[in-house]
Amino acid sequence: MAHPVSFDASRLDVLMPMHVLVSADGIVRHAGPTLKKVHPGREIVGLPFFDLFERRRPGDPMDIRRFCRTVGAKLSLRLRDPDRTTVTGIAICLEGDDGVLVNLSFGIAVVEAVARFGLAGSDFAATDLTLELLYLVEANAAAMEEASKTGARLAGAKDAAEAEALTDPLTGLDNRRGLDIALNRLISRGTRFALMHIDLDYFKAVNDTYGHAAGDLVLQRVAASLRAITRGGDVVARIGGDEFVAVFMRAADETQLAELAGRLIARLEEPVQIGDSVARISASVGVTATNLYARPELDRMIKDADAAAYASKRRGRSCYTLVHHDRALTEPPGDGGRAGSGAEEAGVRPDDAMPGTVDAAAAVGRGPAG
């Protein structure tokens, strides 16, 4: 035999903070504290139940008295708030046609509801699994955040390692591998560019006289000078002890290439102060460009520029040699002076046009006393 059990509203508030007592004619007689909290600044007691909630499915009853027929069945409702927050519930009929008791829950929308309405643990029944769900959500969010940070750190470390693998540590320029990647990308895209092979002149004399630290300083100054004459998109690399390659996107014809090579040499011939002394270097430069070939091939361009730099070295150093159209240099010249049929003879700068040109004896000149 069932025995009637009665609860006052305050006890219902503890057991079911999201409950609502609805009279037989559909008016809210009492609401749990959490349900009141989600309607801030609004007195919901005395309002029609369906002024606060709307059905999510057409089959749900609109007559509160028909709720009694849904005993044990889940109700699917929405709050009539701007966000149309979803809630689920279950209803039981009170004895004596005294209305309906509806207990509600946010269900899977609880995370959004907690943030939206500023809810805390005390707004839920102590036995409500919502607390465990919120803990899991927070733990998962923390784990995901940490995983994201770890991933970002690993990605950053990977990027740094890749950049380091492509960078010359002394000068900060690309190394040979970095240059190869950049050039292969340009060739594959059909990008037009000029390539200069730069072999420093008189660097060994500086290195032997002042030591490796001074030599490193000179190499860093060379790197800075090369950066100064390049623009965004250009590539500068150190490919050996005193060998560099510069790739220019803007040079198109031989006149431009000659002017650019001349400025490059003049820049490198600027004296470098080392203590009380002045070190001077220059460069032998080989120049080629994609538009000088019917079909540019990277290996051939590199060989041609290298051979042209060698030709400049044979011609007396401190000069540049242009690869001539599609008759590029393929081997060092053997005539003791001419650069070969593939080199542009006009590429050699006359001595009287090179006030900064140095010879081997002047490579390690002394600066002013004091």
Coordinates of C-alpha atoms in Angstrom, one line a residue:
M1 CA 0.0 0.0 0.0
A2 CA 1.4 3.4 -1.1
H3 CA 1.7 6.0 1.5
P4 CA 1.5 9.7 0.5
V5 CA 4.6 11.8 1.0
S6 CA 4.5 15.5 1.2
F7 CA 7.3 18.0 0.7
D8 CA 7.3 21.7 1.3
A9 CA 8.7 24.0 -1.4
S10 CA 12.0 24.6 0.4
R11 CA 12.9 20.9 0.4
L12 CA 12.0 20.6 -3.3
D13 CA 14.3 23.5 -3.9
V14 CA 17.2 21.4 -2.5
L15 CA 16.3 18.2 -4.2
M16 CA 15.4 19.7 -7.6
P17 CA 16.7 23.3 -8.0
M18 CA 15.3 23.3 -11.6
H19 CA 11.8 22.2 -10.8
V20 CA 8.5 24.1 -11.4
L21 CA 5.1 23.6 -9.8
V22 CA 2.3 24.3 -12.2
S23 CA -1.4 24.6 -11.3
A24 CA -4.1 22.7 -13.2
D25 CA -4.8 25.8 -15.2
G26 CA -1.2 26.2 -16.3
I27 CA 0.1 28.9 -14.0
V28 CA 3.5 28.7 -12.3
R29 CA 3.0 28.4 -8.6
H30 CA 6.6 27.8 -7.5
A31 CA 10.0 27.6 -9.2
G32 CA 13.3 26.2 -8.0
P33 CA 16.1 28.7 -7.4
T34 CA 18.1 27.7 -10.4
L35 CA 15.1 28.2 -12.7
K36 CA 14.6 31.6 -11.2
K37 CA 18.3 32.4 -11.8
V38 CA 18.0 31.7 -15.5
H39 CA 15.3 34.4 -15.6
P40 CA 17.1 37.3 -14.0
G41 CA 15.1 40.3 -13.1
R42 CA 11.8 38.6 -13.9
E43 CA 9.2 37.2 -11.5
I44 CA 8.2 33.9 -13.1
V45 CA 5.8 32.8 -10.4
G46 CA 2.3 33.7 -11.5
L47 CA 3.1 33.5 -15.2
P48 CA 1.6 30.9 -17.6
F49 CA 4.0 27.9 -18.0
F50 CA 3.9 28.2 -21.8
D51 CA 4.9 31.9 -21.6
L52 CA 8.2 30.6 -20.2
F53 CA 8.6 27.5 -22.3
E54 CA 7.9 26.4 -25.8
R55 CA 7.6 22.9 -27.3
R56 CA 10.5 21.6 -29.3
R57 CA 8.4 19.0 -31.0
P58 CA 4.8 19.4 -32.3
G59 CA 3.7 16.3 -30.5
D60 CA 4.4 17.7 -27.0
P61 CA 1.2 18.8 -25.1
M62 CA 0.2 22.5 -24.9
D63 CA -2.4 21.8 -22.2
I64 CA -0.7 21.4 -18.8
R65 CA -3.4 18.9 -17.8
R66 CA -2.2 16.6 -20.5
F67 CA 1.2 16.5 -18.9
C68 CA -0.2 13.9 -16.6
R69 CA -0.4 11.6 -19.6
T70 CA 3.3 11.9 -20.2
V71 CA 4.4 10.4 -16.9
G72 CA 7.8 8.7 -17.4
A73 CA 8.2 10.3 -20.8
K74 CA 10.8 12.9 -21.5
L75 CA 9.6 16.4 -22.3
S76 CA 11.6 18.5 -24.9
L77 CA 11.3 22.2 -24.4
R78 CA 13.0 25.5 -25.0
L79 CA 13.2 28.5 -22.8
R80 CA 11.7 31.6 -24.4
D81 CA 14.9 33.5 -24.0
P82 CA 16.9 35.2 -26.8
D83 CA 19.2 32.1 -27.1
R84 CA 16.2 29.7 -27.0
T85 CA 18.1 27.5 -24.5
T86 CA 17.0 23.8 -24.8
V87 CA 15.9 21.9 -21.7
T88 CA 14.5 18.5 -21.0
G89 CA 12.2 17.4 -18.3
I90 CA 9.9 14.9 -16.7
A91 CA 6.4 15.6 -15.3
I92 CA 4.2 14.0 -12.6
C93 CA 0.7 14.9 -11.7
L94 CA -0.1 15.9 -8.1
E95 CA -2.9 14.3 -6.2
G96 CA -6.3 15.9 -6.1
D97 CA -6.0 17.6 -9.4
D98 CA -3.5 19.9 -7.7
G99 CA -1.4 20.5 -10.9
V100 CA 1.8 19.1 -12.2
L101 CA 5.4 18.9 -10.9
V102 CA 8.0 19.3 -13.7
N103 CA 11.7 18.7 -13.0
L104 CA 13.9 20.2 -15.7
S105 CA 17.5 19.8 -16.8
F106 CA 19.8 21.5 -19.4
G107 CA 21.0 18.1 -20.6
I108 CA 23.7 18.4 -23.2
A109 CA 23.3 22.2 -23.3
V110 CA 24.5 22.5 -19.7
V111 CA 28.0 23.8 -20.7
E112 CA 26.5 26.7 -22.7
A113 CA 23.9 27.3 -20.0
V114 CA 26.5 27.5 -17.2
A115 CA 28.4 30.2 -19.2
R116 CA 25.3 31.9 -20.3
F117 CA 23.6 32.2 -17.0
G118 CA 26.6 32.3 -14.7
L119 CA 25.7 29.0 -12.9
A120 CA 27.8 27.4 -10.3
G121 CA 28.0 24.0 -8.6
S122 CA 25.6 25.1 -5.9
D123 CA 22.9 25.7 -8.6
F124 CA 22.6 21.9 -9.2
A125 CA 21.5 19.1 -6.9
A126 CA 24.3 17.4 -5.2
T127 CA 23.5 14.1 -6.9
D128 CA 23.2 15.7 -10.4
L129 CA 25.7 14.2 -12.8
T130 CA 26.0 17.7 -14.3
L131 CA 28.8 18.4 -11.8
E132 CA 30.8 15.4 -13.0
L133 CA 30.0 16.4 -16.6
L134 CA 31.2 20.0 -16.0
Y135 CA 34.4 18.6 -14.4
L136 CA 35.0 16.4 -17.4
V137 CA 34.4 19.3 -19.7
E138 CA 36.9 21.5 -17.8
A139 CA 39.4 18.7 -17.6
N140 CA 39.1 18.0 -21.3
A141 CA 39.4 21.7 -22.1
A142 CA 42.5 22.0 -20.0
A143 CA 43.9 18.9 -21.6
M144 CA 43.1 20.2 -25.1
E145 CA 44.7 23.6 -24.2
E146 CA 47.8 21.9 -22.9
A147 CA 47.9 19.7 -26.0
S148 CA 47.5 22.7 -28.2
K149 CA 50.3 24.5 -26.4
T150 CA 52.5 21.4 -26.7
G151 CA 51.6 21.2 -30.3
A152 CA 52.5 24.8 -30.8
R153 CA 55.8 24.4 -29.0
L154 CA 56.6 21.3 -31.1
A155 CA 55.7 23.1 -34.3
G156 CA 57.8 26.1 -33.2
A157 CA 60.7 23.8 -32.4
K158 CA 60.2 22.0 -35.7
D159 CA 60.2 25.3 -37.6
A160 CA 63.2 26.5 -35.7
A161 CA 65.1 23.3 -36.4
E162 CA 64.1 23.5 -40.1
A163 CA 65.2 27.1 -40.3
E164 CA 68.5 26.3 -38.5
A165 CA 69.1 23.4 -40.9
L166 CA 68.7 25.9 -43.8
T167 CA 70.7 28.8 -42.3
D168 CA 74.4 29.5 -42.1
P169 CA 75.1 30.1 -38.3
L170 CA 77.8 32.7 -38.7
T171 CA 76.1 35.1 -41.1
G172 CA 72.4 34.2 -40.7
L173 CA 72.1 33.8 -44.5
D174 CA 70.8 30.7 -46.2
N175 CA 73.2 27.8 -46.5
R176 CA 73.7 25.7 -49.6
R177 CA 70.7 23.5 -48.7
G178 CA 68.5 26.6 -48.2
L179 CA 69.7 28.0 -51.5
D180 CA 69.0 24.8 -53.4
I181 CA 65.4 24.7 -52.0
A182 CA 64.8 28.3 -53.0
L183 CA 66.3 27.9 -56.5
N184 CA 64.4 24.7 -57.2
R185 CA 61.1 26.4 -56.1
L186 CA 61.8 29.4 -58.5
I187 CA 62.7 27.0 -61.4
S188 CA 59.6 24.9 -60.9
R189 CA 57.4 28.0 -60.9
G190 CA 59.0 29.4 -64.0
T191 CA 60.1 32.6 -62.1
R192 CA 62.7 34.8 -63.8
F193 CA 65.7 35.7 -61.8
A194 CA 69.4 36.6 -61.9
L195 CA 72.1 34.6 -60.1
M196 CA 75.5 35.9 -59.0
H197 CA 78.3 33.7 -57.7
I198 CA 80.5 35.8 -55.5
D199 CA 84.0 34.6 -54.6
L200 CA 85.7 36.9 -52.2
D201 CA 89.2 38.3 -53.1
Y202 CA 92.0 38.8 -50.6
F203 CA 90.0 37.3 -47.8
K204 CA 92.7 34.7 -47.0
A205 CA 95.2 37.5 -46.4
V206 CA 92.8 39.2 -43.9
N207 CA 92.2 35.9 -42.2
D208 CA 95.9 35.0 -42.0
T209 CA 96.9 38.4 -40.7
Y210 CA 94.2 39.2 -38.2
G211 CA 93.0 35.7 -37.3
H212 CA 89.7 33.9 -37.6
A213 CA 87.7 36.2 -35.4
A214 CA 88.5 39.1 -37.7
G215 CA 87.7 36.9 -40.7
D216 CA 84.3 36.1 -39.2
L217 CA 83.7 39.8 -38.7
V218 CA 84.5 40.4 -42.4
L219 CA 82.2 37.6 -43.4
Q220 CA 79.4 39.1 -41.3
R221 CA 80.0 42.5 -42.9
V222 CA 79.8 40.9 -46.4
A223 CA 76.5 39.3 -45.4
A224 CA 75.2 42.7 -44.3
S225 CA 76.4 44.3 -47.5
L226 CA 74.6 41.7 -49.6
R227 CA 71.4 42.1 -47.6
A228 CA 71.7 45.9 -48.2
I229 CA 71.5 45.6 -52.0
T230 CA 68.7 43.0 -52.0
R231 CA 65.0 43.4 -51.7
G232 CA 62.1 41.3 -50.4
G233 CA 62.0 38.0 -52.3
D234 CA 65.7 38.0 -53.2
V235 CA 67.8 35.2 -51.8
V236 CA 71.3 35.5 -50.3
A237 CA 73.3 32.4 -49.3
R238 CA 76.8 31.5 -48.0
I239 CA 77.7 28.3 -49.8
G240 CA 81.3 27.9 -48.6
G241 CA 84.1 29.6 -46.6
D242 CA 84.3 32.8 -48.7
E243 CA 81.8 32.0 -51.4
F244 CA 78.3 33.5 -51.6
V245 CA 75.4 33.4 -54.0
A246 CA 72.8 36.2 -54.5
V247 CA 69.6 35.7 -56.4
F248 CA 67.8 38.8 -57.6
M249 CA 64.2 38.9 -58.7
R250 CA 64.3 42.3 -60.4
A251 CA 67.3 42.2 -62.8
A252 CA 66.2 41.5 -66.4
D253 CA 68.8 42.5 -69.0
E254 CA 72.6 42.6 -69.2
T255 CA 72.7 46.4 -68.5
Q256 CA 70.9 45.9 -65.2
L257 CA 73.0 42.9 -64.3
A258 CA 76.2 44.8 -65.0
E259 CA 75.1 47.8 -62.9
L260 CA 74.0 45.5 -60.1
A261 CA 77.2 43.5 -60.1
G262 CA 79.3 46.7 -60.1
R263 CA 77.4 48.1 -57.1
L264 CA 77.8 44.8 -55.3
I265 CA 81.6 44.8 -55.8
A266 CA 81.9 48.5 -54.8
R267 CA 79.9 47.7 -51.6
L268 CA 82.2 44.8 -50.7
E269 CA 85.3 46.9 -51.2
E270 CA 84.3 49.3 -48.5
P271 CA 87.0 49.1 -45.8
V272 CA 86.4 47.1 -42.6
Q273 CA 87.8 48.5 -39.4
I274 CA 89.5 45.9 -37.2
G275 CA 90.9 47.6 -34.1
D276 CA 93.4 50.1 -35.3
S277 CA 93.7 48.5 -38.7
V278 CA 91.7 48.5 -41.9
A279 CA 91.0 45.3 -43.8
R280 CA 90.0 45.5 -47.5
I281 CA 88.6 42.8 -49.7
S282 CA 86.9 42.6 -53.0
A283 CA 85.1 40.0 -55.0
S284 CA 85.2 38.1 -58.3
V285 CA 81.6 37.7 -59.5
G286 CA 80.0 35.5 -62.1
V287 CA 76.6 36.6 -63.3
T288 CA 73.8 34.8 -65.2
A289 CA 70.1 35.0 -65.5
T290 CA 67.2 32.8 -66.6
N291 CA 66.3 35.1 -69.5
L292 CA 69.7 34.4 -71.0
Y293 CA 68.7 30.7 -71.7
A294 CA 66.2 29.3 -74.0
R295 CA 65.3 26.7 -71.3
P296 CA 66.8 27.6 -67.9
E297 CA 68.2 24.6 -66.1
L298 CA 69.4 25.0 -62.5
D299 CA 72.5 22.9 -62.7
R300 CA 73.7 24.6 -65.8
M301 CA 73.0 28.1 -64.4
I302 CA 75.0 27.3 -61.2
K303 CA 77.9 25.9 -63.3
D304 CA 77.9 28.9 -65.6
A305 CA 77.9 31.4 -62.7
D306 CA 80.7 29.5 -61.0
A307 CA 82.7 29.4 -64.2
A308 CA 82.1 33.1 -64.8
A309 CA 83.4 33.9 -61.3
Y310 CA 86.5 31.8 -62.0
A311 CA 86.9 33.8 -65.2
S312 CA 86.7 37.0 -63.2
K313 CA 89.4 35.6 -60.9
R314 CA 91.6 34.8 -63.8
R315 CA 91.1 38.3 -65.3
G316 CA 92.7 40.0 -62.2
R317 CA 89.9 39.8 -59.6
S318 CA 87.7 42.6 -58.4
C319 CA 85.5 42.3 -61.4
Y320 CA 82.5 40.6 -62.8
T321 CA 81.8 38.4 -65.8
L322 CA 78.5 38.0 -67.5
V323 CA 77.4 34.8 -69.0
H324 CA 76.5 35.7 -72.6
H325 CA 73.0 34.7 -73.6
D326 CA 72.7 31.0 -74.4
R327 CA 76.4 30.5 -74.9
A328 CA 77.2 30.1 -71.2
L329 CA 80.6 29.2 -69.7
T330 CA 80.9 25.5 -68.9
E331 CA 84.5 25.3 -67.9
P332 CA 87.3 27.6 -66.6
P333 CA 89.0 29.6 -69.3
G334 CA 92.5 28.4 -70.4
D335 CA 93.8 31.4 -72.3
G336 CA 95.2 33.2 -69.2
G337 CA 93.1 36.3 -69.6
R338 CA 89.9 36.0 -71.7
A339 CA 86.9 34.6 -70.0
G340 CA 86.0 32.3 -72.9
S341 CA 83.5 32.6 -75.7
G342 CA 80.6 32.5 -73.3
A343 CA 81.6 35.4 -71.2
E344 CA 80.8 39.1 -71.8
E345 CA 84.2 40.8 -72.2
A346 CA 82.6 44.1 -71.3
G347 CA 81.9 42.7 -67.9
V348 CA 85.4 43.6 -66.7
R349 CA 85.5 47.0 -65.0
P350 CA 88.4 49.2 -66.1
D351 CA 90.9 50.0 -63.4
D352 CA 90.3 53.8 -63.7
A353 CA 86.6 53.2 -63.0
M354 CA 87.3 51.2 -59.8
P355 CA 88.7 53.6 -57.2
G356 CA 88.1 51.2 -54.4
T357 CA 89.8 48.2 -56.1
V358 CA 92.5 46.6 -54.0
D359 CA 95.4 44.3 -54.8
A360 CA 96.9 41.5 -52.8
A361 CA 99.5 43.8 -51.2
A362 CA 96.8 46.3 -50.0
A363 CA 94.5 43.7 -48.7
V364 CA 95.5 44.2 -45.1
G365 CA 96.4 47.9 -45.1
R366 CA 96.9 49.8 -41.8
G367 CA 94.5 52.4 -40.7
P368 CA 95.3 55.8 -39.3
A369 CA 97.4 55.8 -36.2
G370 CA 95.6 56.3 -32.9

